[in-house]
Structure formats: C-alpha cells, structure tokens
C-alpha cells in the first residue's frame, strides 16, 4: 500500500492512496491537468482510479472534482453533509448521474482490496471526514484540516504505517501577521487548523 501527496496546502489538496490493485484519491482540490500529471508520475491513469474520497467541500479540496470526474467517471464517496456541500459549490458544473455515493463516519466500506474507515473531524465544514485505509495488514490515514484532536481521533490514528496530517500555522506568526482578525480566530479555533 502506498500514499503520496500530489498537492497539499491552501492552494489545493490531492492525495493518492492505493494498493497494487486499487487506486484511490483523497480530495481533488487542484485542476484536472495537475491531477493527471500527479497520477502520471505514479504511473497511474485517470481511468484506472477506483474511487475519490472527499474530506469536505472547501474549494481547496474539491476544485477539480467536477471536471475530473466528468472525464473519468470515477465514483465519489463523501458524507451526506459533504455531498450537499459539493452540490452547492458553484465551480462544480453538471455532474453525471450516480457518481456521488454517501458514506457515513464510523461505518467501514471496501473499495477493491482496500477497507476504508471514515471518521469525523472538527473543521468548519458540513460534516467533514478523515479516512483511514487498510490493505494487507498495512494502514494509512489522511486527516487534513483538523481543528483539534481528541481521544476519538487518537484512537482512529493508532497503529498506522503512515499518516498525512496538516499543521500549517505558527501561532506567533499568525498573531503578528497581516490576516484580518476573523480569519486569525478561525484558523486558531477548534474548527480551523492544527
Ligand atoms: Zn477546509
């Protein structure tokens, strides 16, 4: 099993996770072209993907979703709240029927030979989720945009071979920096970022 960050940060997030037989993306917050280039570097084609897992509907996580999924018709998995958020995203465009599949936090499901365990995260979005994925005794997890962590999160991130977390602010730099007050409060809050 391998995990590779194709892009991360506030300009766009896209992570590849897969086994020899199953290829998944977590989030598609970059352009279709950049997703294709990232996959190509991993020797994978868009039409070989088995699923796209979405963590939440902020544009830096779904920007490329409409264009990419229209071209390759890859099934999309997200919580009902996130699906609602995706459908109301203005940059989405027309979605082919039957591509969006609701999944629920703490209810595992399988895609090919990968078991996916979605878990709830604290972030200012509509029912955001992180994903723990297991295959052949190996496990990895993606937990980006986490406002805080607690027992529940620690439990879900135990015994992993790799985890992709995001901790993108320095409290002092943020406080003295030029962001407006509301944005500083949002980033520092329990529903912002670590
Ligand atoms: Zn976000």
Short mmCIF file of C-alpha atoms and ligand atoms in Angstrom, two decimals:
data_model
loop_
_atom_site.label_atom_id
_atom_site.label_comp_id
_atom_site.label_asym_id
_atom_site.label_seq_id
_atom_site.Cartn_x
_atom_site.Cartn_y
_atom_site.Cartn_z
CA UNK A 1 0.00 0.00 0.00
CA UNK A 2 1.29 3.47 -0.75
CA UNK A 3 0.24 7.05 -0.05
CA UNK A 4 1.53 10.05 -1.94
CA UNK A 5 0.65 13.71 -1.69
CA UNK A 6 0.07 15.09 -5.20
CA UNK A 7 -0.65 18.54 -3.75
CA UNK A 8 -1.26 19.99 -0.31
CA UNK A 9 -1.83 23.37 1.28
CA UNK A 10 -4.35 26.15 0.94
CA UNK A 11 -3.93 26.32 -2.85
CA UNK A 12 -5.20 22.77 -3.26
CA UNK A 13 -5.11 19.27 -1.83
CA UNK A 14 -4.98 15.93 -3.60
CA UNK A 15 -3.61 12.69 -2.18
CA UNK A 16 -3.16 9.34 -3.84
CA UNK A 17 -3.67 6.17 -1.77
CA UNK A 18 -3.62 2.72 -3.27
CA UNK A 19 -2.59 -0.91 -3.37
CA UNK A 20 -1.36 -2.89 -6.39
CA UNK A 21 -4.97 -3.38 -7.47
CA UNK A 22 -6.94 -0.47 -6.09
CA UNK A 23 -6.25 3.20 -6.77
CA UNK A 24 -7.91 6.00 -4.82
CA UNK A 25 -7.68 9.74 -4.50
CA UNK A 26 -8.47 11.67 -1.34
CA UNK A 27 -9.69 15.14 -2.40
CA UNK A 28 -9.36 16.81 -5.80
CA UNK A 29 -8.60 20.42 -4.90
CA UNK A 30 -6.37 21.08 -7.92
CA UNK A 31 -7.02 21.25 -11.66
CA UNK A 32 -7.72 18.14 -13.73
CA UNK A 33 -4.41 18.73 -15.51
CA UNK A 34 -2.44 18.77 -12.26
CA UNK A 35 -4.24 15.65 -11.02
CA UNK A 36 -3.38 13.87 -14.28
CA UNK A 37 0.27 14.95 -14.02
CA UNK A 38 0.46 13.78 -10.41
CA UNK A 39 -1.05 10.41 -11.32
CA UNK A 40 1.24 10.07 -14.32
CA UNK A 41 4.27 10.49 -12.04
CA UNK A 42 2.89 7.48 -10.11
CA UNK A 43 2.30 5.57 -13.35
CA UNK A 44 -1.47 5.60 -12.97
CA UNK A 45 -4.09 6.77 -15.46
CA UNK A 46 -7.26 8.62 -14.53
CA UNK A 47 -9.46 5.80 -15.80
CA UNK A 48 -7.67 3.32 -13.53
CA UNK A 49 -8.98 5.05 -10.41
CA UNK A 50 -11.50 3.13 -8.31
CA UNK A 51 -12.78 5.99 -6.20
CA UNK A 52 -12.40 9.54 -4.97
CA UNK A 53 -12.89 10.18 -1.24
CA UNK A 54 -13.75 13.75 -0.31
CA UNK A 55 -12.91 15.10 3.16
CA UNK A 56 -15.04 18.27 2.94
CA UNK A 57 -16.45 20.76 0.47
CA UNK A 58 -13.98 23.69 0.78
CA UNK A 59 -12.76 24.67 -2.67
CA UNK A 60 -9.12 23.74 -1.94
CA UNK A 61 -10.39 20.15 -1.61
CA UNK A 62 -12.91 19.89 -4.47
CA UNK A 63 -11.85 22.48 -7.07
CA UNK A 64 -11.04 19.88 -9.75
CA UNK A 65 -13.80 17.42 -8.86
CA UNK A 66 -16.39 18.43 -11.47
CA UNK A 67 -14.03 18.49 -14.45
CA UNK A 68 -12.04 15.42 -13.40
CA UNK A 69 -14.96 13.17 -12.53
CA UNK A 70 -16.86 14.16 -15.67
CA UNK A 71 -13.93 12.98 -17.78
CA UNK A 72 -13.14 9.72 -15.97
CA UNK A 73 -16.48 8.93 -14.29
CA UNK A 74 -14.79 7.85 -11.07
CA UNK A 75 -17.24 7.15 -8.20
CA UNK A 76 -17.08 9.78 -5.45
CA UNK A 77 -17.53 8.93 -1.77
CA UNK A 78 -18.38 11.51 0.88
CA UNK A 79 -20.61 12.03 3.90
CA UNK A 80 -24.18 13.22 3.16
CA UNK A 81 -23.30 16.67 4.53
CA UNK A 82 -20.24 16.92 2.28
CA UNK A 83 -22.27 15.78 -0.74
CA UNK A 84 -24.72 18.58 -0.02
CA UNK A 85 -21.78 20.98 0.15
CA UNK A 86 -20.30 19.64 -3.11
CA UNK A 87 -23.62 20.04 -4.93
CA UNK A 88 -23.91 23.65 -3.87
CA UNK A 89 -20.33 24.50 -4.94
CA UNK A 90 -20.55 26.97 -7.82
CA UNK A 91 -17.45 25.64 -9.60
CA UNK A 92 -18.77 22.08 -9.83
CA UNK A 93 -20.72 22.17 -13.11
CA UNK A 94 -23.04 19.41 -14.28
CA UNK A 95 -22.37 16.05 -12.57
CA UNK A 96 -23.09 12.72 -14.29
CA UNK A 97 -25.86 10.75 -12.55
CA UNK A 98 -24.96 8.14 -9.96
CA UNK A 99 -21.40 9.28 -9.32
CA UNK A 100 -21.87 10.58 -5.76
CA UNK A 101 -22.11 7.90 -3.08
CA UNK A 102 -22.98 8.79 0.52
CA UNK A 103 -20.85 7.11 3.19
CA UNK A 104 -21.04 7.53 6.95
CA UNK A 105 -18.42 8.21 9.60
CA UNK A 106 -17.51 5.14 11.66
CA UNK A 107 -19.01 2.81 9.04
CA UNK A 108 -16.26 0.96 7.17
CA UNK A 109 -16.66 0.06 3.49
CA UNK A 110 -14.45 -1.59 0.91
CA UNK A 111 -13.20 -0.42 -2.46
CA UNK A 112 -11.39 -3.24 -4.24
CA UNK A 113 -8.98 -4.68 -1.67
CA UNK A 114 -8.86 -1.51 0.44
CA UNK A 115 -11.00 -1.13 3.56
CA UNK A 116 -11.94 2.50 4.15
CA UNK A 117 -12.85 3.76 7.63
CA UNK A 118 -14.26 7.31 7.56
CA UNK A 119 -14.09 9.24 10.83
CA UNK A 120 -15.48 12.61 11.92
CA UNK A 121 -13.11 15.57 12.17
CA UNK A 122 -13.54 19.00 13.71
CA UNK A 123 -13.45 21.64 10.96
CA UNK A 124 -15.73 24.47 9.82
CA UNK A 125 -17.39 22.48 7.04
CA UNK A 126 -20.58 20.47 6.57
CA UNK A 127 -19.88 17.03 8.16
CA UNK A 128 -16.13 16.79 7.34
CA UNK A 129 -14.34 13.43 7.50
CA UNK A 130 -10.88 11.92 7.64
CA UNK A 131 -10.13 8.50 6.16
CA UNK A 132 -8.22 5.52 7.46
CA UNK A 133 -7.46 2.94 4.79
CA UNK A 134 -6.20 -0.61 5.24
CA UNK A 135 -4.97 -3.31 2.91
CA UNK A 136 -2.89 -6.44 3.50
CA UNK A 137 -2.18 -5.57 7.13
CA UNK A 138 -0.92 -2.07 6.28
CA UNK A 139 -2.81 1.09 7.23
CA UNK A 140 -2.55 4.75 6.34
CA UNK A 141 -4.75 7.73 7.15
CA UNK A 142 -5.48 11.18 5.83
CA UNK A 143 -6.59 13.76 8.40
CA UNK A 144 -6.16 17.21 6.89
CA UNK A 145 -7.90 20.38 8.06
CA UNK A 146 -8.17 19.24 11.63
CA UNK A 147 -9.14 21.97 14.09
CA UNK A 148 -8.27 19.91 17.16
CA UNK A 149 -7.66 16.32 18.16
CA UNK A 150 -9.09 14.30 20.99
CA UNK A 151 -9.35 10.69 22.22
CA UNK A 152 -11.61 9.78 19.31
CA UNK A 153 -9.10 11.00 16.70
CA UNK A 154 -6.11 9.46 18.50
CA UNK A 155 -7.96 6.12 18.58
CA UNK A 156 -8.52 6.24 14.82
CA UNK A 157 -4.91 7.15 14.08
CA UNK A 158 -3.39 4.34 16.16
CA UNK A 159 -1.03 1.74 14.67
CA UNK A 160 -0.70 3.37 11.28
CA UNK A 161 2.15 2.84 8.84
CA UNK A 162 1.76 6.42 7.64
CA UNK A 163 -0.47 9.39 8.35
CA UNK A 164 -0.95 12.60 6.42
CA UNK A 165 -1.70 15.43 8.82
CA UNK A 166 -1.72 19.13 8.23
CA UNK A 167 -0.33 21.57 10.77
CA UNK A 168 0.14 24.69 8.82
CA UNK A 169 0.32 27.61 11.15
CA UNK A 170 2.71 29.00 13.68
CA UNK A 171 0.66 30.66 16.44
CA UNK A 172 3.08 33.57 16.91
CA UNK A 173 3.43 34.23 13.17
CA UNK A 174 -0.32 34.09 12.80
CA UNK A 175 -0.91 36.57 15.63
CA UNK A 176 1.56 39.17 14.36
CA UNK A 177 0.76 38.54 10.68
CA UNK A 178 -1.48 40.51 8.36
CA UNK A 179 -4.59 38.29 8.28
CA UNK A 180 -7.81 40.00 9.38
CA UNK A 181 -8.97 39.29 12.95
CA UNK A 182 -11.85 36.97 11.95
CA UNK A 183 -9.52 34.79 9.88
CA UNK A 184 -6.95 34.56 12.70
CA UNK A 185 -9.73 33.47 15.06
CA UNK A 186 -10.97 30.92 12.54
CA UNK A 187 -7.55 29.37 11.99
CA UNK A 188 -6.80 29.26 15.72
CA UNK A 189 -10.20 27.87 16.69
CA UNK A 190 -11.21 24.25 17.30
CA UNK A 191 -12.70 24.11 13.83
CA UNK A 192 -9.78 25.67 11.98
CA UNK A 193 -6.37 24.10 11.57
CA UNK A 194 -3.82 22.50 13.87
ZN1 LIG B 1 -11.17 23.31 4.89
#
